[in-house]
Short mmCIF file of C-alpha atoms in Angstrom, two decimals:
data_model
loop_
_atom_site.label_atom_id
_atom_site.label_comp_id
_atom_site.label_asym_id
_atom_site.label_seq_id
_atom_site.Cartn_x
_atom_site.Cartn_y
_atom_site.Cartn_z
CA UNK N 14 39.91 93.22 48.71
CA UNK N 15 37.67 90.11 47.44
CA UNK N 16 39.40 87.74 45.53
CA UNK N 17 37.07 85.71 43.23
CA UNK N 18 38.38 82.60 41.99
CA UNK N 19 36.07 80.55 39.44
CA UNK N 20 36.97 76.77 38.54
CA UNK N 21 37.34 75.53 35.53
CA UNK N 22 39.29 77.94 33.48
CA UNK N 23 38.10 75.87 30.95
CA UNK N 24 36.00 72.69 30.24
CA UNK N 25 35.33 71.37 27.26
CA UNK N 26 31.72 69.97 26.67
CA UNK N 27 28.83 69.00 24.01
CA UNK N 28 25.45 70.23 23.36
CA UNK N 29 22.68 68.94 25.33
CA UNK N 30 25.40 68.02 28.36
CA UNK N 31 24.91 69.68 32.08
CA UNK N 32 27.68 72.28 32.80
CA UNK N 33 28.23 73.51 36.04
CA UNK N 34 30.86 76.20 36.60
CA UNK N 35 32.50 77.11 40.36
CA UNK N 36 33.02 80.86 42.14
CA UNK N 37 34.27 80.86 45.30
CA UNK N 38 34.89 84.49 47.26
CA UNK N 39 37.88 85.38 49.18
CA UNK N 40 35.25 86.40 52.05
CA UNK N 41 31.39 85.68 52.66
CA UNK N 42 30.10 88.01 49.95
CA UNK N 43 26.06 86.59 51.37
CA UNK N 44 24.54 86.92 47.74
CA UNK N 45 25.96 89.78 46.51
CA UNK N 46 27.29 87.50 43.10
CA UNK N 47 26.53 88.31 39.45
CA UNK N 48 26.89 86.18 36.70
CA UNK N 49 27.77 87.00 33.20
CA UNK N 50 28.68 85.54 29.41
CA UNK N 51 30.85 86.96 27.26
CA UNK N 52 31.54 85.97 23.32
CA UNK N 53 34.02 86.79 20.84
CA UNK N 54 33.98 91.01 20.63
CA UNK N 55 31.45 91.30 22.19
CA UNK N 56 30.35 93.24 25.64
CA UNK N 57 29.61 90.51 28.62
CA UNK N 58 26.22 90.23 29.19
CA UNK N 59 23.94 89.62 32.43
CA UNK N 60 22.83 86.25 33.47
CA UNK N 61 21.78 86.25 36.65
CA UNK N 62 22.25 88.48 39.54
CA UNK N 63 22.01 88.32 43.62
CA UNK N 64 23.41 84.67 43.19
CA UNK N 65 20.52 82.99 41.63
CA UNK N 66 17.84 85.40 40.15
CA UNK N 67 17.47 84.90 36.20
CA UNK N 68 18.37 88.17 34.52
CA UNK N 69 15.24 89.39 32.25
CA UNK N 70 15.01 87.58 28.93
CA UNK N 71 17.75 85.09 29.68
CA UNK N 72 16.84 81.44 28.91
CA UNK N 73 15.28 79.04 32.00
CA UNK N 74 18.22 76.65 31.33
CA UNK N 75 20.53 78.85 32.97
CA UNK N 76 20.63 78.83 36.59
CA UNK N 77 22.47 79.76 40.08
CA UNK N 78 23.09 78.96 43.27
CA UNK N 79 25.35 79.61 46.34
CA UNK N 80 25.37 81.82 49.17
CA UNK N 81 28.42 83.15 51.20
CA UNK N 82 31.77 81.70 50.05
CA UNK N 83 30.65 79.02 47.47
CA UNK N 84 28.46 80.01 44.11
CA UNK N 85 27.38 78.00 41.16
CA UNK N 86 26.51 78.42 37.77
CA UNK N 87 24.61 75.92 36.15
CA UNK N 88 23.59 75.24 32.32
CA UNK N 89 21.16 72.42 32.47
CA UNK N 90 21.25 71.58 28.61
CA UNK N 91 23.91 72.94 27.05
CA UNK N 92 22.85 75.13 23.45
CA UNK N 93 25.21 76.02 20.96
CA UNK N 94 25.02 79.47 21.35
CA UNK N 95 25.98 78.75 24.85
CA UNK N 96 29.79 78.33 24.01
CA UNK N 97 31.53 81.34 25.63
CA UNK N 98 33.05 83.01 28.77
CA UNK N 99 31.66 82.86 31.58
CA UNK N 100 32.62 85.43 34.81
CA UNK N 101 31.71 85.75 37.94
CA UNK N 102 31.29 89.02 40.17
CA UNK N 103 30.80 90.11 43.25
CA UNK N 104 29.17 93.58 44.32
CA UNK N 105 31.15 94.55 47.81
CA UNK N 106 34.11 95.47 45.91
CA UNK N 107 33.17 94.75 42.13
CA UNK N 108 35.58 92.18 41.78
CA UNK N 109 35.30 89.66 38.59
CA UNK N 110 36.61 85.89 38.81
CA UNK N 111 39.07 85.08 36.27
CA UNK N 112 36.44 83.53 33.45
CA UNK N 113 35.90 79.84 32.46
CA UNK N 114 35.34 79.72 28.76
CA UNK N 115 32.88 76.71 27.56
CA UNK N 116 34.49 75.14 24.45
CA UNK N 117 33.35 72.61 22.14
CA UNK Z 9 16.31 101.36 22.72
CA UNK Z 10 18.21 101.58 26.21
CA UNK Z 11 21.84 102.29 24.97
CA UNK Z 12 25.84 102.78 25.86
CA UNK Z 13 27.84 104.58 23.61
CA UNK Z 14 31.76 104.33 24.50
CA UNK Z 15 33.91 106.78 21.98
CA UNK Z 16 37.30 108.32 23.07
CA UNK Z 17 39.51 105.48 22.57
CA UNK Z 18 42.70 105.56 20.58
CA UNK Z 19 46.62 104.99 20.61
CA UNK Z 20 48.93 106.72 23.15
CA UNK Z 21 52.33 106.97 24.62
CA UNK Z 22 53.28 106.05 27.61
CA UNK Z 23 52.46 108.85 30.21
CA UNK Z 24 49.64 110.73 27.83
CA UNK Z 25 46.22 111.03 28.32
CA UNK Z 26 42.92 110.45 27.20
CA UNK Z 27 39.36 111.09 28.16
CA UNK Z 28 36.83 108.53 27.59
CA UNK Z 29 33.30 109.31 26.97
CA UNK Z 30 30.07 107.01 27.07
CA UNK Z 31 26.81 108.66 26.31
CA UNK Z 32 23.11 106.60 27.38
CA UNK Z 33 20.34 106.90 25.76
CA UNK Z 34 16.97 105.05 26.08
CA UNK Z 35 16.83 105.57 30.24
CA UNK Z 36 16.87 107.87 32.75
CA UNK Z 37 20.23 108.03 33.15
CA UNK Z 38 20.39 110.51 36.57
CA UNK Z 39 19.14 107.30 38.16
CA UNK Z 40 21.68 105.28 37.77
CA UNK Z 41 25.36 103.94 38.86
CA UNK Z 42 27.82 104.26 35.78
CA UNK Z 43 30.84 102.38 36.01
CA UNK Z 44 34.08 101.81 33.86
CA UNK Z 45 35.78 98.15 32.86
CA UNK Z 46 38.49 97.22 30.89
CA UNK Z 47 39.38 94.16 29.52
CA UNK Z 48 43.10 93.62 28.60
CA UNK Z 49 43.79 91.75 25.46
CA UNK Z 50 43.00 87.98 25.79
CA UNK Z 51 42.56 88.52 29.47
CA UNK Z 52 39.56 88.52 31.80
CA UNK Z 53 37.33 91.56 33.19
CA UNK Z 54 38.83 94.00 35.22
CA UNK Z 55 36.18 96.73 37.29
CA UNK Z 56 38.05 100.04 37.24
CA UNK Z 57 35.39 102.92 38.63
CA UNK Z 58 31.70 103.39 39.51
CA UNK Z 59 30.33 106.71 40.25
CA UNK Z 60 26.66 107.29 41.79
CA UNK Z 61 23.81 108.83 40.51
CA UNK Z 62 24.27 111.98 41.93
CA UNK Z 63 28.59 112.01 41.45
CA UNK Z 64 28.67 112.07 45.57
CA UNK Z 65 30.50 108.51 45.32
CA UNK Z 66 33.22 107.51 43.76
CA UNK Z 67 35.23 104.36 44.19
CA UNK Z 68 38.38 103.23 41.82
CA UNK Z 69 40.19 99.76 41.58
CA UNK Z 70 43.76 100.45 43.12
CA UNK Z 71 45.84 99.56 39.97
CA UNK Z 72 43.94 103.55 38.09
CA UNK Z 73 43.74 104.74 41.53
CA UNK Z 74 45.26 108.70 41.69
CA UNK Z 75 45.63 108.10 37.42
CA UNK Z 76 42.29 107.58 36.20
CA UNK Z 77 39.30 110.36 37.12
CA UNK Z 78 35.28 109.28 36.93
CA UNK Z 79 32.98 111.93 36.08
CA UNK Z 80 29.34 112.32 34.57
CA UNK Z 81 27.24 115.23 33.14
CA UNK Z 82 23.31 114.40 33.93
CA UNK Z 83 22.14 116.86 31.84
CA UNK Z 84 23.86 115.45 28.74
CA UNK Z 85 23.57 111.40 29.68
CA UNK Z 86 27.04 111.01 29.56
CA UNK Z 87 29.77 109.88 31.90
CA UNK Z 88 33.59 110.16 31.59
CA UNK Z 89 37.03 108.49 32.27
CA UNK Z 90 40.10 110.98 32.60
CA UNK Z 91 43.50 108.93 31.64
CA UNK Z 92 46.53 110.35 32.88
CA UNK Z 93 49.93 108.73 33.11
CA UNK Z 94 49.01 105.74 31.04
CA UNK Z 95 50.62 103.08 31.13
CA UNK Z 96 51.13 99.99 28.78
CA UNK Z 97 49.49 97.83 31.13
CA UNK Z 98 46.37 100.16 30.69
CA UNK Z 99 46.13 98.89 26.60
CA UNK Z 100 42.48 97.47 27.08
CA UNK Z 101 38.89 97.55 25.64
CA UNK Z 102 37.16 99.72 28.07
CA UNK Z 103 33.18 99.25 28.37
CA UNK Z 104 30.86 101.55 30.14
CA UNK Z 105 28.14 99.65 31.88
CA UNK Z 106 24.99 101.02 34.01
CA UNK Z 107 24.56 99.56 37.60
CA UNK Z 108 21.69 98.34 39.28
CA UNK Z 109 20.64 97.77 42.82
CA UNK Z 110 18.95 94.27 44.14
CA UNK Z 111 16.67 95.74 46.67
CA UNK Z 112 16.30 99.40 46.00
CA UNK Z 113 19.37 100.40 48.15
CA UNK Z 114 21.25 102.54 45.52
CA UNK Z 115 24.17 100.63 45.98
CA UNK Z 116 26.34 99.37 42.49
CA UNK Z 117 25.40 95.33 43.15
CA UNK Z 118 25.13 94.46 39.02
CA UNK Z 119 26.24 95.97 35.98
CA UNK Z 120 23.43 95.57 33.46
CA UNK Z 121 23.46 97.57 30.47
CA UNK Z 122 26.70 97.59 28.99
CA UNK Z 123 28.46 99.61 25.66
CA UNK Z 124 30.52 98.02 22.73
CA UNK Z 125 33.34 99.48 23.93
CA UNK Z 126 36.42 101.24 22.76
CA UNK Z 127 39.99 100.36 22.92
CA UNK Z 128 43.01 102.27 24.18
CA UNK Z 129 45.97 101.38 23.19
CA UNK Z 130 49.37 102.76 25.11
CA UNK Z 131 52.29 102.14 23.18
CA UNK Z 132 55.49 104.57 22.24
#
């Protein structure tokens, strides 16, 4: 199996600051990487899938990058609805990394 | 309104069962990858099952594998978990979600629709 491993497992930040959250795959997964945010009770949701296209309705300041091994998520001005979980996964064998939650 | 609808969910001893249900609405739901995820108390996502459009594939994570059975009824937008031989490790919230292809493949490579979930929890 994949192993996903995302880095921070936390950071703590303010608004407006640039966040930039680490996946890195077990094996080349090319872009096959989804990224999503999750908040208090609720269900994850979408952000941006094939490793760096913006999910539908999702705002411009989130963004990724990465290809292979190495991924990035990247929050260019941090918003404070923005302050949640964030998980990577990868589509070969479905695999989620094990979060980094964005604190205050 | 493209919707998940998780219900099934409740509290169970160890070795019951329980059968999940999660009915779409708002899609064409015959056209799409369903798949099953839990999420353990304070823990992170786990992916448990996907099934195809059609029910031809079927793929499990190995920790349900042999417990847990994926199934889906086209004609009434739903799809299914079978439980068997819980465990207390299985106490989760378990979401439904729809999956989506990049490229038109039909392959499961995001999960983009996703239910509120329902918890299971697996305690004598």
């Amino acid at each position: 199996d994949i192993q996903m491993t995302q880095s921070p497992s936390s950071l703590s930040a303010s608004v407006g600051d640039r966040v930039t959250i680490t996946c890195r795959a077990s094996h080349s997964i090319t872009n096959y990487l989804n990224w999503y945010q999750q908040k208090p009770g609720k269900a994850p949701k979408l952000l941006i899938y094939a490793a760096s296209t913006l999910q539908s309705g999702i705002p411009l300041r989130f963004s990724g990058s990465g290809s292979g091994t190495d991924f990035t998520l990247t929050i260019s001005s941090l918003q404070p609805e923005d302050f949640a979980t964030y998980y990577c996964q990868q589509s070969y064998s479905q695999t989620f990394g094990g979060g980094t939650t964005v604190e205050i | 309104q493209v919707q998940l609808v998780e219900s099934g969910g409740g509290l169970v001893k160890p070795g019951g069962s329980l059968r999940l249900s999660c009915e779409s609405s708002g899609f064409t739901f015959s056209d799409y990858y369903m798949n099953w995820i839990r999420q353990a108390p304070g823990k992170g996502l786990e992916w448990i099952s996907y099934i195809n459009s059609s029910g031809l594939i079927i793929y499990y994570a190995d920790s349900v594998k042999g417990r847990f059975t994926i199934s889906r009824d086209n004609a009434k937008n739903s799809v299914y978990l079978q439980m068997n031989s819980l465990r207390p490790e299985d106490t989760a919230v378990y979401y439904c979600a729809r999956g989506f292809d990049y490229y038109g493949s039909e392959t499961n490579d995001g999960l983009d629709i996703w239910g509120q979930g329902t918890m299971v929890t697996v305690s004598s």
